[in-house]
Amino acid sequence: MADLMMALVGGGAIASLLLVVHALDRRSTR
């Protein structure tokens, strides 16, 4: 059960990080 929670948390963190990087990249490029 702990492994599943860690996987979900890790996946969410990676997804949010990618979204943030993508948003910043789009905003920085003109």
Tab-separated table of N, CA and C in Angstrom, residues 4-26:
chain	number	residue	atom	x	y	z
A	4	LEU	N	2.230	2.017	-3.434
A	4	LEU	CA	1.244	2.626	-4.325
A	4	LEU	C	1.135	4.122	-4.057
A	5	MET	N	1.094	4.481	-2.772
A	5	MET	CA	0.997	5.898	-2.406
A	5	MET	C	2.227	6.656	-2.884
A	6	MET	N	3.405	6.050	-2.708
A	6	MET	CA	4.646	6.707	-3.133
A	6	MET	C	4.656	6.883	-4.652
A	7	ALA	N	4.151	5.877	-5.367
A	7	ALA	CA	4.100	5.954	-6.833
A	7	ALA	C	3.162	7.072	-7.270
A	8	LEU	N	1.999	7.167	-6.612
A	8	LEU	CA	1.037	8.220	-6.959
A	8	LEU	C	1.620	9.593	-6.670
A	9	VAL	N	2.241	9.750	-5.499
A	9	VAL	CA	2.839	11.039	-5.133
A	9	VAL	C	3.965	11.392	-6.098
A	10	GLY	N	4.801	10.418	-6.417
A	10	GLY	CA	5.917	10.663	-7.336
A	10	GLY	C	5.406	11.040	-8.723
A	11	GLY	N	4.402	10.312	-9.204
A	11	GLY	CA	3.839	10.611	-10.521
A	11	GLY	C	3.222	12.001	-10.552
A	12	GLY	N	2.499	12.359	-9.487
A	12	GLY	CA	1.880	13.689	-9.423
A	12	GLY	C	2.932	14.779	-9.405
A	13	ALA	N	4.015	14.559	-8.661
A	13	ALA	CA	5.082	15.565	-8.570
A	13	ALA	C	5.746	15.751	-9.930
A	14	ILE	N	6.009	14.636	-10.618
A	14	ILE	CA	6.650	14.712	-11.939
A	14	ILE	C	5.723	15.408	-12.935
A	15	ALA	N	4.435	15.056	-12.898
A	15	ALA	CA	3.473	15.661	-13.828
A	15	ALA	C	3.365	17.157	-13.591
A	16	SER	N	3.245	17.562	-12.325
A	16	SER	CA	3.127	18.988	-12.006
A	16	SER	C	4.405	19.729	-12.394
A	17	LEU	N	5.549	19.082	-12.164
A	17	LEU	CA	6.827	19.724	-12.503
A	17	LEU	C	6.916	19.949	-14.016
A	18	LEU	N	6.506	18.922	-14.793
A	18	LEU	CA	6.533	19.056	-16.253
A	18	LEU	C	5.592	20.166	-16.708
A	19	LEU	N	4.411	20.244	-16.068
A	19	LEU	CA	3.449	21.288	-16.438
A	19	LEU	C	4.027	22.663	-16.156
A	20	VAL	N	4.677	22.821	-15.004
A	20	VAL	CA	5.269	24.114	-14.640
A	20	VAL	C	6.372	24.488	-15.623
A	21	VAL	N	7.240	23.531	-15.933
A	21	VAL	CA	8.342	23.796	-16.865
A	21	VAL	C	7.790	24.163	-18.242
A	22	HIS	N	6.759	23.437	-18.678
A	22	HIS	CA	6.156	23.706	-19.981
A	22	HIS	C	5.539	25.102	-20.011
A	23	ALA	N	4.834	25.469	-18.943
A	23	ALA	CA	4.198	26.791	-18.872
A	23	ALA	C	5.252	27.890	-18.895
A	24	LEU	N	6.312	27.715	-18.112
A	24	LEU	CA	7.372	28.729	-18.066
A	24	LEU	C	8.064	28.838	-19.418
A	25	ASP	N	8.281	27.705	-20.075
A	25	ASP	CA	8.948	27.712	-21.371
A	25	ASP	C	8.096	28.444	-22.408
A	26	ARG	N	6.790	28.184	-22.393
A	26	ARG	CA	5.899	28.847	-23.349
A	26	ARG	C	5.860	30.348	-23.097
